[in-house]
Structures are given as structure tokens and as C-alpha cells.
mmCIF file of C-alpha atoms and ligand atoms in Angstrom:
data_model
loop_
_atom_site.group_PDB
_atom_site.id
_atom_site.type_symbol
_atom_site.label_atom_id
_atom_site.label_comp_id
_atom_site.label_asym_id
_atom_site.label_seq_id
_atom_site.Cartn_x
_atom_site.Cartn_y
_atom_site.Cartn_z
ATOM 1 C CA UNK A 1 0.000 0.000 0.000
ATOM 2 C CA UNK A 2 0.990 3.710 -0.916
ATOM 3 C CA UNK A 3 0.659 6.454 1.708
ATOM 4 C CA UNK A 4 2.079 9.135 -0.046
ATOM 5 C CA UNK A 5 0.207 12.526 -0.773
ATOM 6 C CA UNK A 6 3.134 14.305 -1.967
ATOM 7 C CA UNK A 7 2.939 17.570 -2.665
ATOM 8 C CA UNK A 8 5.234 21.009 -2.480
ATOM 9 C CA UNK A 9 3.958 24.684 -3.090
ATOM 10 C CA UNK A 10 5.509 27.690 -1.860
ATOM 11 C CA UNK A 11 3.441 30.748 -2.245
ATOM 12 C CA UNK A 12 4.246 34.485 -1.631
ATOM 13 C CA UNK A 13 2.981 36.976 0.447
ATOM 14 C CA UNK A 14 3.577 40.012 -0.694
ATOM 15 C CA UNK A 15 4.486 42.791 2.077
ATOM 16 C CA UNK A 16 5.403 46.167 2.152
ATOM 17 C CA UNK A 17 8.623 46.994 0.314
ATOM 18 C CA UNK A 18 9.569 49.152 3.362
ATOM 19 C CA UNK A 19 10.189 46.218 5.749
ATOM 20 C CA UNK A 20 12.479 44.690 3.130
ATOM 21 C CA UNK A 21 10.871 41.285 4.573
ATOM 22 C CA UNK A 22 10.403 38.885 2.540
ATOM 23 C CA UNK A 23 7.316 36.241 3.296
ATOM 24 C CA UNK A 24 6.358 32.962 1.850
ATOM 25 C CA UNK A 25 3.891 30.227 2.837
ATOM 26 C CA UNK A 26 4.343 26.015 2.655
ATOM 27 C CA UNK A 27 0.870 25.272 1.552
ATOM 28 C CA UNK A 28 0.767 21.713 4.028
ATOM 29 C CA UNK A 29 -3.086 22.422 3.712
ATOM 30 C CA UNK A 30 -3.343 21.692 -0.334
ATOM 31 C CA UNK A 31 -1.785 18.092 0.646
ATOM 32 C CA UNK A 32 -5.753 16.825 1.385
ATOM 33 C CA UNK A 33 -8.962 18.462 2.532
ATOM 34 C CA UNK A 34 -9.238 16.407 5.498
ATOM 35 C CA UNK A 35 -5.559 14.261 5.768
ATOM 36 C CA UNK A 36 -4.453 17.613 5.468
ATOM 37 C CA UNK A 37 -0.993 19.142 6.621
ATOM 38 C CA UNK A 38 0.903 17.971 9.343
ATOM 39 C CA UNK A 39 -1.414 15.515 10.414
ATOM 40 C CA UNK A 40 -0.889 14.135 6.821
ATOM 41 C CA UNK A 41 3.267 14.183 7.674
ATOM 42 C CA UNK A 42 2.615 12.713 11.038
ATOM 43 C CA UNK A 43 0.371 9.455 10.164
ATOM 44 C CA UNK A 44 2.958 8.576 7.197
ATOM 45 C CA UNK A 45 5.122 6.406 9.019
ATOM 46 C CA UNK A 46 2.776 4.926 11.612
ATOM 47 C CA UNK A 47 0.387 3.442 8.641
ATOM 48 C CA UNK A 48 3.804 2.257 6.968
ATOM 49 C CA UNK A 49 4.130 0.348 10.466
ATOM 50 C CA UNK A 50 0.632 -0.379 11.331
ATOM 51 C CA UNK A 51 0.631 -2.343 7.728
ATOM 52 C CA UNK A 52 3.836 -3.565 8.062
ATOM 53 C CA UNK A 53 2.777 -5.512 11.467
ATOM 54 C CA UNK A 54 -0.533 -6.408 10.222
ATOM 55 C CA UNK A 55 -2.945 -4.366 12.130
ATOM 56 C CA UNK A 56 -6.294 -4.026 10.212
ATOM 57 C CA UNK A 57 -7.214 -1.363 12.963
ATOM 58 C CA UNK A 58 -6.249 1.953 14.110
ATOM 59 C CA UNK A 59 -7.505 3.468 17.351
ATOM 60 C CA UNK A 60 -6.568 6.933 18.461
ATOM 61 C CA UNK A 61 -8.009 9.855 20.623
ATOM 62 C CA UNK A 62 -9.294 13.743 20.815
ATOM 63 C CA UNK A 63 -11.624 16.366 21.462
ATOM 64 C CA UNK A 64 -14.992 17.162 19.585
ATOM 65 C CA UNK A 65 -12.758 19.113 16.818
ATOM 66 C CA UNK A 66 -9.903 17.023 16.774
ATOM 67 C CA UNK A 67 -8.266 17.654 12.979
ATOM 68 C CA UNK A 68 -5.928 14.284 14.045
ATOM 69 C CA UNK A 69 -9.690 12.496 14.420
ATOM 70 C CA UNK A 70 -10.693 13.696 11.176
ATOM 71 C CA UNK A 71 -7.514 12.830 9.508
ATOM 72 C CA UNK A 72 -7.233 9.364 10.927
ATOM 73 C CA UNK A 73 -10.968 8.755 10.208
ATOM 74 C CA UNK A 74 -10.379 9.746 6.294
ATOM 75 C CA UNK A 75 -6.989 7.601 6.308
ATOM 76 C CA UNK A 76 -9.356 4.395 7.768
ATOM 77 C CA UNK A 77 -12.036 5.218 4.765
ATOM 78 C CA UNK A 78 -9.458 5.731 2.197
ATOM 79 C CA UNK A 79 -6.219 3.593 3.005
ATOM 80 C CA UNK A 80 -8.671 0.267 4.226
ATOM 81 C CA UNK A 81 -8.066 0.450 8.065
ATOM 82 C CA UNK A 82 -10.525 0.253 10.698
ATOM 83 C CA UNK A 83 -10.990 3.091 12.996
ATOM 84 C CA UNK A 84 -11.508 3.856 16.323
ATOM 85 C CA UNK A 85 -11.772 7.278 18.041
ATOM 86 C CA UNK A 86 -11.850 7.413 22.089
ATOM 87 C CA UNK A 87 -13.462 11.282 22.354
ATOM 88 C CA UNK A 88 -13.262 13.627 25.298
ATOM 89 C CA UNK A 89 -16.577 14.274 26.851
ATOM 90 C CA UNK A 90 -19.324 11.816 27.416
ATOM 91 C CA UNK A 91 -21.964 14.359 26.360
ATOM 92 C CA UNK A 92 -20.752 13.959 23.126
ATOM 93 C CA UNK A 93 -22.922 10.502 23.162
ATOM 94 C CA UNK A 94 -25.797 11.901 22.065
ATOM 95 C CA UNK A 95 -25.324 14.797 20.036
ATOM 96 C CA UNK A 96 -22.445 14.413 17.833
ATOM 97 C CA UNK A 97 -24.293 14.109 15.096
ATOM 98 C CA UNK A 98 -24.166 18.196 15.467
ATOM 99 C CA UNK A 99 -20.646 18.282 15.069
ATOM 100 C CA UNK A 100 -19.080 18.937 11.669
ATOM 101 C CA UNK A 101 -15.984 16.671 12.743
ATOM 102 C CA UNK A 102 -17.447 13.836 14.446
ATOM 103 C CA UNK A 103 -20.132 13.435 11.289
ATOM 104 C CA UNK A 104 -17.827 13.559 9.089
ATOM 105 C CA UNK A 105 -15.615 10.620 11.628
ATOM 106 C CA UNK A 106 -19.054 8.822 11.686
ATOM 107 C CA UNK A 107 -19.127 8.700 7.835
ATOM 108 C CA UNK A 108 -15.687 7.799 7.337
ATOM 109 C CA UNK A 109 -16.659 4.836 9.499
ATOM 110 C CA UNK A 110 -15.157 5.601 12.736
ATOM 111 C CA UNK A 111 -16.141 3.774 15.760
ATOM 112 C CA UNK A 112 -16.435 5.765 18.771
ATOM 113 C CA UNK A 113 -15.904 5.970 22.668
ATOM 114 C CA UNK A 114 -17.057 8.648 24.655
ATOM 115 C CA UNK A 115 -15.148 9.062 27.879
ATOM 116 C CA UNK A 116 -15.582 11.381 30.653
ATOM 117 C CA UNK A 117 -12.719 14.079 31.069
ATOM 118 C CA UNK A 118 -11.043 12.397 33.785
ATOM 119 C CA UNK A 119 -10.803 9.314 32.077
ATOM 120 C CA UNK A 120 -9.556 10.794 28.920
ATOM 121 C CA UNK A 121 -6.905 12.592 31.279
ATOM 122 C CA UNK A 122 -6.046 9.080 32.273
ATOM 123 C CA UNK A 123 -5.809 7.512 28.354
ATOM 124 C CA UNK A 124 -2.140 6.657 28.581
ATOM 125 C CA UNK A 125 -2.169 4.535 31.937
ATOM 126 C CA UNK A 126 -1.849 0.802 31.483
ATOM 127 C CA UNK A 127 -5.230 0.101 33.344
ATOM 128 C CA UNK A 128 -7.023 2.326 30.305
ATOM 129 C CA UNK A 129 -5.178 0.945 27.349
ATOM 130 C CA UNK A 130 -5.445 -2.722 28.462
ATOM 131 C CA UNK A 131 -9.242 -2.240 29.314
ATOM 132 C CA UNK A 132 -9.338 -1.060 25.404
ATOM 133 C CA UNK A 133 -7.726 -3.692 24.555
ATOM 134 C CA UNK A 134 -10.537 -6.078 26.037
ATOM 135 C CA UNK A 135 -13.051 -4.059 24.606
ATOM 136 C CA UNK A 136 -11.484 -3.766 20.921
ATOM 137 C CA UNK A 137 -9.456 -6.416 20.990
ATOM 138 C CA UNK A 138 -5.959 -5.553 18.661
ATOM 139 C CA UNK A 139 -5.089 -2.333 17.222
ATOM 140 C CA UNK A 140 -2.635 -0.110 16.290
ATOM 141 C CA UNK A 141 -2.516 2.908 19.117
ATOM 142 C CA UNK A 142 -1.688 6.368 17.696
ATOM 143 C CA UNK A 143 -1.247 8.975 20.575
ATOM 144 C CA UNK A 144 -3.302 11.806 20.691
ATOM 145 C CA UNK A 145 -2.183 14.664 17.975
ATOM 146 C CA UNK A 146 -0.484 12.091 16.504
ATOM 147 C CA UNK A 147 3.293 12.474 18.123
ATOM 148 C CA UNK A 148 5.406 9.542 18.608
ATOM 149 C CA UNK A 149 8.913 9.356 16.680
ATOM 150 C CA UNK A 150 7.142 7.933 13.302
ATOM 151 C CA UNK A 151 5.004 11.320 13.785
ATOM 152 C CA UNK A 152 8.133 13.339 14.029
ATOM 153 C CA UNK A 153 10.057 11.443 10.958
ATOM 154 C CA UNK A 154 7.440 12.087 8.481
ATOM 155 C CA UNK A 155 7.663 15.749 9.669
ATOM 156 C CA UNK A 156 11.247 15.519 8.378
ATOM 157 C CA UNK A 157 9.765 15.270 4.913
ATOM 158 C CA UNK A 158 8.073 18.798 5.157
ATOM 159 C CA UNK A 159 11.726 20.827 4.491
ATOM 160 C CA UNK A 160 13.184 19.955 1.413
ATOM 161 C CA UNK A 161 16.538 21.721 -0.544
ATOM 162 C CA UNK A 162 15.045 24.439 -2.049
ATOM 163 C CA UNK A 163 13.832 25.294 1.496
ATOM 164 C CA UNK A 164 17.459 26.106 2.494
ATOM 165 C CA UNK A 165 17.332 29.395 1.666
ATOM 166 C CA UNK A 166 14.888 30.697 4.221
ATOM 167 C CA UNK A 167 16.550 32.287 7.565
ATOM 168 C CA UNK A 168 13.143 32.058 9.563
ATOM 169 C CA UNK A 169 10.914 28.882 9.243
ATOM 170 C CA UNK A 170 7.696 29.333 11.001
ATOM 171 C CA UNK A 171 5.347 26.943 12.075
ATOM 172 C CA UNK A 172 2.630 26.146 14.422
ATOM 173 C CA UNK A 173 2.649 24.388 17.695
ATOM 174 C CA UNK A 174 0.649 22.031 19.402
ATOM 175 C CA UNK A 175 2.258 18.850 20.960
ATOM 176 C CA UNK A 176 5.273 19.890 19.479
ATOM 177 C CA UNK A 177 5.977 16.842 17.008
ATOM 178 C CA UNK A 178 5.587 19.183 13.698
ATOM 179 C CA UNK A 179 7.916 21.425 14.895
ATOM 180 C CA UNK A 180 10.389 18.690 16.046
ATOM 181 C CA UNK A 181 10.833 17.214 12.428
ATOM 182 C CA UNK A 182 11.229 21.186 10.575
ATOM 183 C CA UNK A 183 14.284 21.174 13.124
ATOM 184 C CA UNK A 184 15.577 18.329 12.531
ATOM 185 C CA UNK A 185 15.759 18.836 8.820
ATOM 186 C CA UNK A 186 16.366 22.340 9.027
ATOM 187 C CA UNK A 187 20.257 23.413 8.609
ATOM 188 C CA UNK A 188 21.851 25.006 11.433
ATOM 189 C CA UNK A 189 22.065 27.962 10.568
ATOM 190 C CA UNK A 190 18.427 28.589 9.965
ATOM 191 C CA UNK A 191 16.627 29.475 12.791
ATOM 192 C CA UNK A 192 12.841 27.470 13.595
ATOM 193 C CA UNK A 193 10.027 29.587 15.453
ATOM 194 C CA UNK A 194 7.259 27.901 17.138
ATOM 195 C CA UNK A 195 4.423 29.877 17.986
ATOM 196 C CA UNK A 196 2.508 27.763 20.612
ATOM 197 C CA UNK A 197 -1.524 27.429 19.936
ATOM 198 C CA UNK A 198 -1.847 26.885 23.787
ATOM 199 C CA UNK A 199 -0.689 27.915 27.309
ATOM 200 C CA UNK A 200 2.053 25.300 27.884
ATOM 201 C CA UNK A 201 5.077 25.174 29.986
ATOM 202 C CA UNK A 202 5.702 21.578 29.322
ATOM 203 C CA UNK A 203 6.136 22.176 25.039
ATOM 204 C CA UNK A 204 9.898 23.588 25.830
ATOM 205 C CA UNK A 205 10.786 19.918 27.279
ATOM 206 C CA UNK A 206 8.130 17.912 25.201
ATOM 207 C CA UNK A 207 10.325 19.166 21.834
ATOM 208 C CA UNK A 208 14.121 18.888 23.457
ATOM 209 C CA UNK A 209 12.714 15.076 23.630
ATOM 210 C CA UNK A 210 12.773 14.996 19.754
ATOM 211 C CA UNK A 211 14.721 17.979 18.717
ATOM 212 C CA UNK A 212 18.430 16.878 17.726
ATOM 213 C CA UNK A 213 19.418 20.643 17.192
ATOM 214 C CA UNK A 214 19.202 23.856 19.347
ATOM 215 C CA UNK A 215 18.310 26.522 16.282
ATOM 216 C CA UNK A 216 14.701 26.892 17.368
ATOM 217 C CA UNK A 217 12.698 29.117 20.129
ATOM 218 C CA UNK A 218 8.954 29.847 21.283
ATOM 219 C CA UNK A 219 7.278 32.584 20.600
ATOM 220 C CA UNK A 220 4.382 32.452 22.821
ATOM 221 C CA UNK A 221 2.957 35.731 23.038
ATOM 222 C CA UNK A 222 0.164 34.262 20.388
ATOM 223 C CA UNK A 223 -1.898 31.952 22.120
ATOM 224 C CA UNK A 224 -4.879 34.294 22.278
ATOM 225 C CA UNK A 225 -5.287 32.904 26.142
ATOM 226 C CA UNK A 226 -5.487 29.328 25.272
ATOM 227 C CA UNK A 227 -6.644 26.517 22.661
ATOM 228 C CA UNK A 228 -9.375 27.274 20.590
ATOM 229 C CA UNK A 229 -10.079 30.224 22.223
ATOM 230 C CA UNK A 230 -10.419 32.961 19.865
ATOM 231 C CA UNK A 231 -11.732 36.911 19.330
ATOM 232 C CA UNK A 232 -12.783 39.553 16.692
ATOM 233 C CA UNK A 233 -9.356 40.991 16.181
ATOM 234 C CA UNK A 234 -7.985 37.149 15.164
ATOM 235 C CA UNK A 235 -11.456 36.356 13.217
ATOM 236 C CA UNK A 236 -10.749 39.772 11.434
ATOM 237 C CA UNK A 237 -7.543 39.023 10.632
ATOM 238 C CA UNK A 238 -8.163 35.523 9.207
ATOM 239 C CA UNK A 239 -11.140 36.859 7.586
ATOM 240 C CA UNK A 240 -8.858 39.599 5.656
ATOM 241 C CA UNK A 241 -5.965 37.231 5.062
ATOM 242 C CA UNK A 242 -8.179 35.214 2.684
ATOM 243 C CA UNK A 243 -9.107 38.086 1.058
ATOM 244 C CA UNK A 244 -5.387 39.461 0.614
ATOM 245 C CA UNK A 245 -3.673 36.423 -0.505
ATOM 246 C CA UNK A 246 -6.476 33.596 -1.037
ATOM 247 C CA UNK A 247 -5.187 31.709 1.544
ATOM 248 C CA UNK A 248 -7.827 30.175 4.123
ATOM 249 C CA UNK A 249 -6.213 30.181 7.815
ATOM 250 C CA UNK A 250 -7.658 27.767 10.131
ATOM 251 C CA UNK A 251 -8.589 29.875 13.493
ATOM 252 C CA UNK A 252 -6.966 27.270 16.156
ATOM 253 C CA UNK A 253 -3.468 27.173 14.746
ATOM 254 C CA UNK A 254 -1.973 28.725 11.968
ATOM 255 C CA UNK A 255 -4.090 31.897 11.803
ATOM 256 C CA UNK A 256 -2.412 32.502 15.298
ATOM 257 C CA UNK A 257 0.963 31.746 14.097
ATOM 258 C CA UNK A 258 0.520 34.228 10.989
ATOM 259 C CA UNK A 259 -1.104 36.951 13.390
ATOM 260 C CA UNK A 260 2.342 36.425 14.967
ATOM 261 C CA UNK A 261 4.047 36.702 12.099
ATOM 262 C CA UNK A 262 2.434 40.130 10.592
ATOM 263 C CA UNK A 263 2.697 41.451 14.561
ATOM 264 C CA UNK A 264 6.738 40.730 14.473
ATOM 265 C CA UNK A 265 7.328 42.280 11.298
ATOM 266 C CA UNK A 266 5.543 45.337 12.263
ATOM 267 C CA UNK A 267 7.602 45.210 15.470
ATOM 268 C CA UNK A 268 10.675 44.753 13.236
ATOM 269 C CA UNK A 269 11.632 41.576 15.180
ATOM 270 C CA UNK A 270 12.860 40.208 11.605
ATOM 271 C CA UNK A 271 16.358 41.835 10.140
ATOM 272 C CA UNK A 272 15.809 44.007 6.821
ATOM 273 C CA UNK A 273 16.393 40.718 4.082
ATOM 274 C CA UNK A 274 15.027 38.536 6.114
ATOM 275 C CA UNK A 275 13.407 35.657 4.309
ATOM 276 C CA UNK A 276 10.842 33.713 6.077
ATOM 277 C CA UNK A 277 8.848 30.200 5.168
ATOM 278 C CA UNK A 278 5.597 29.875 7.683
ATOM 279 C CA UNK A 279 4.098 26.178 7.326
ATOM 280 C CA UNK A 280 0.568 26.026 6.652
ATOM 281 C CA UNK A 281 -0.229 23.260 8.764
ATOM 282 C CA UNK A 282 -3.679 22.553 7.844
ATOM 283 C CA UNK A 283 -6.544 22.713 9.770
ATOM 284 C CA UNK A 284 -9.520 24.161 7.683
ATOM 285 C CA UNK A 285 -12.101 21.237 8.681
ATOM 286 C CA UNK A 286 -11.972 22.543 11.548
ATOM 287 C CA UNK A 287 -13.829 25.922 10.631
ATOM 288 C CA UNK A 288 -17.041 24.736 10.410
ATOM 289 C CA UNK A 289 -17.157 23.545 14.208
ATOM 290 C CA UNK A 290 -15.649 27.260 15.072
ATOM 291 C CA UNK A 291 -18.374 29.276 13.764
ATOM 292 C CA UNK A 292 -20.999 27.081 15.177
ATOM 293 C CA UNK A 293 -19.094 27.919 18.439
ATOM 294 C CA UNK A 294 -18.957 31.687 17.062
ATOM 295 C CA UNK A 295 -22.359 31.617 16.119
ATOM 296 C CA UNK A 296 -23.796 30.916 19.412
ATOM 297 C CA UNK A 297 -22.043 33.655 21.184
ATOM 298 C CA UNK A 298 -22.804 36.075 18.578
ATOM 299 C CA UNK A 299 -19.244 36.727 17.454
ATOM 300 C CA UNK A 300 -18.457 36.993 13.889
ATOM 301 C CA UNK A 301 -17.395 34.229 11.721
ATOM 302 C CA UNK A 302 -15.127 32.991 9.666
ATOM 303 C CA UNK A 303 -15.504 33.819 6.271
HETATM 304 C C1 LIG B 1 -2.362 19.450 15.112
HETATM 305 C C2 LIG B 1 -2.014 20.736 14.426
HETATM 306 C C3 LIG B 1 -0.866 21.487 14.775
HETATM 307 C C4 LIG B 1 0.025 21.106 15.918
HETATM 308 O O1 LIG B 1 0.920 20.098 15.608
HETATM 309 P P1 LIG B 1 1.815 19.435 16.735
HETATM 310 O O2 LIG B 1 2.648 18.462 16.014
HETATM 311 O O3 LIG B 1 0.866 18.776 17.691
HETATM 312 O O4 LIG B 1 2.593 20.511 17.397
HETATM 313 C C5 LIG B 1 -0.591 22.622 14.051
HETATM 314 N N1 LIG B 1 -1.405 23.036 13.052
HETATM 315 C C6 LIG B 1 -2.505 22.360 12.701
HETATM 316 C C7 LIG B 1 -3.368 22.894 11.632
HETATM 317 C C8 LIG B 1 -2.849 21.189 13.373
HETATM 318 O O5 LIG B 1 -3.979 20.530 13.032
#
């Protein structure tokens, strides 16, 4: 069996001239509309390995807008696996039929389990994984996000030569496996900045696990007060991105880390001749869910 979705576009953004900044975006996000991105990069190696031992089932967690659920439910429907998605939030039960990700899961033919937030806390602890083994007798575990060492070897893949040219590479941060891979195959004397989608102390030591190089840093001024939280001035900017350059930012991660990105520049973080490469990570199922969540409070949505 083939897993590869290859694909490699660079696309300008086009600043102006005064900064002498030069800005360019990996468009991850073209690789699939819903095995999109990193999570595309991150499952790679584990179906390679899931195959390669025989599994005929993959079983992996998340919340209600999980983009690694939706990816690993489209991978079941189109690479042949059997799927199984352990989901935060036993109230889900009921109504997920409501949510745009957990349809589109269901269609895709993903089993689910809803588990109460303590018990999700718990998913890693041998009691929790051996009663899902009962339950679902074998499969093929795939953390949740996706990280494990496979996770951050496909993420290798995202750089390639022509890349080498960039000083700043940008990208997104979550567990930290994406970003762990653009170091690795990043040269030395480029320098990698994450810009964490969350409050999280742990991400420094959670990336020195996989990073073999020290080129990289945090930015984490971005967050926007925590996942998935969002507000007007980050809807606006999203919403006039798209407009500007055609390029749809999804509002949980990289429409943070380019809000970053335009705030630095205009804080002249960057040297004049800088060139920088942001990864698009991906992301855009996850827009419908957002402006049902946007919707209800009244806020505006995303375009
Ligand atoms: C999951 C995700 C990330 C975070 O990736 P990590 O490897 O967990 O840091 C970034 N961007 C998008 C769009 C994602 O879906």
C-alpha cells in the first residue's frame, strides 16, 4: 500500500517593500482536505508500520474538533483500516451528530468511545489501554495529535533543498511533534520559530525530547489565552488574510501563528532581508465547528 500525498507549493505573500521582509507560505493544507498538513506528515510512518505488522485497525483519541480524528478517520475510509476514536466528553454521546468533525468521523466509518474528562486525562495509563484492549481487541494505538517518533520522521519530509534558503521557518505548535521534524531537517544555521496554539510550559521539554538541534525558540505571546479560544481581532484578521492572498487560515493554529508573524514584522523583530517560510499546517475542517461555536455567542465568523 501507498501512503504518499506528496505535494510542495511555496506561495508568496507580498508585504510592504519598506520592511524589506520577505514572506512565503508552505501550503501543508493543499496536501488533502481532510488528511491535510501535518497531520498528513505525522500518520505517514505509523500506517507504513501499522501495515507492516498487520494491524487491520487503528484506534486513536481527541476532542470534539480534533483535525488528528478527522484525519485518521479519512486515512481508515481511504487507506482500508478500521478506525476507532476514544473522544473527550461523554456528552458527546448523544449529540455528535451536530458536530461537523465527528459526522464527518461517523461517515468515514469511525467507531467511537465517549469518555468522561477524567478518564480521557487518564488515556495513557496501562489500566485504560489494556481495558481497550478487552473491549477492541488488537489495534494499532496512535497517541493523541499524533506524536510519537514515526510522527516526528514524516515531519522531516516537510523541508526539502530548495527550502534552504529561508533564515526564519515558522510553524505552528501544538504537541510539538511538527515542529520537532522542521528542526531536525532544518540546517543550522536557519533558525525554527514555534508559535505555541496553547498555554504550555511543558512544550519547551516535550520538543528537546525529539529535537536533535538547538536553532529553534517559542514565541508564545500568540496563544490568544489558550486553545481554541479565539476573538474579533484574530477572526478579522483571518477573515482579511483570505481576502489578501487567497489563503484560508484555520482559526486554532496557523491563523495565530501568521497573526504572529504580521505582529513581528511590524515590530521589526525580523532583520531588513530577512526571508521567512511559515508552514501552513492545515486545519480548515476545523472551521465549520468554530463558527458554530462563534455563532452561538454572537461573534463573527469565519468567512
Ligand atoms: C495538530 C495541528 C498542529 C500542531 O501540531 P503538533 O505536532 O501537535 O505541534 C498545528 N497546526 C494544525 C493545523 C494542526 O492541526
Amino acid at each position: 500500500m501507498i501512503f504518499e500525498l506528496e505535494y510542495n507549493i511555496i506561495q508568496p505573500v507580498s508585504l510592504p517593500k519598506k520592511k524589506g521582509i520577505e514572506l512565503y507560505i508552505k501550503r501543508e493544507d493543499l496536501i488533502h482536505p481532510f488528511i491535510s498538513g501535518n497531520k498528513y506528515r505525522k500518520l505517514k510512518y505509523n500506517l507504513v508500520e501499522a501495515e507492516k505488522k498487520g494491524f487491520k485497525t487503528l484506534l486513536t483519541f481527541g476532542g470534539a474538533y480534533s483535525n488528528h480524528i478527522a484525519a485518521v478517520a479519512s486515512v481508515g475510509q481511504n487507506f482500508g483500516f478500521k478506525t476507532i476514536g476514544i473522544i473527550r466528553g461523554e456528552e458527546l454521546m448523544n449529540t455528535y451528530g451536530k458536530n461537523p468533525t465527528l459526522n464527518f468521523a461517523k461517515n468515514c466509518g469511525m467507531q467511537f468511545k465517549f469518555v468522561s474528562r477524567t478518564d480521557f486525562r487518564n488515556k495513557n495509563s496501562e489500566d485504560f489501554i489494556s481495558d481497550l484492549k478487552r473491549e477492541f481487541d488488537s489495534f494499532y494505538l496512535i497517541p493523541e495529535g499524533g506524536t510519537n517518533t514515526l510522527a516526528v520522521k514524516g515531519c522531516e519530509e516537510i523541508l526539502t533543498k530548495q527550502d534552504e534558503i529561508f533564515d526564519f521557518l515558522c510553524c505552528s505548535v501544538g504537541t510539538g511533534g511538527t515542529i520537532s521534524g522542521i528542526i531536525n531537517c532544518s540546517k543550522p544555521s536557519q533558525q525554527v520559530l514555534g508559535f505555541p496554539a496553547l498555554k504550555g510550559e511543558f512544550l519547551q521539554e516535550d520538543i528537546s525530547k525529539f529535537a536533535t538541534k538547538t536553532n529553534w525558540k517559542l514565541i508564545t505571546d500568540y496563544h490568544f489565552g489558550g486553545y481554541a479560544k479565539i476573538n474579533e481581532p484574530l477572526i478579522s484578521f483571518i477573515n482579511k488574510f483570505k481576502i489578501d492572498y487567497k489563503i484560508p487560515l484555520d482559526p486554532v493554529y496557523t491563523g495565530k501563528m501568521l497573526f504572529g508573524i504580521f505582529d513581528l514584522i511590524e515590530k521589526n523583530y525580523f532583520p531588513k532581508g530577512s526571508k521567512i517560510l511559515a508552514i501552513h499546517t492545515g486545519g480548515l475542517q476545523g472551521i465549520k465547528g468554530m463558527n458554530a461555536v462563534l455563532k452561538k455567542k454572537n461573534l463573527s465568523i469565519i468567512e
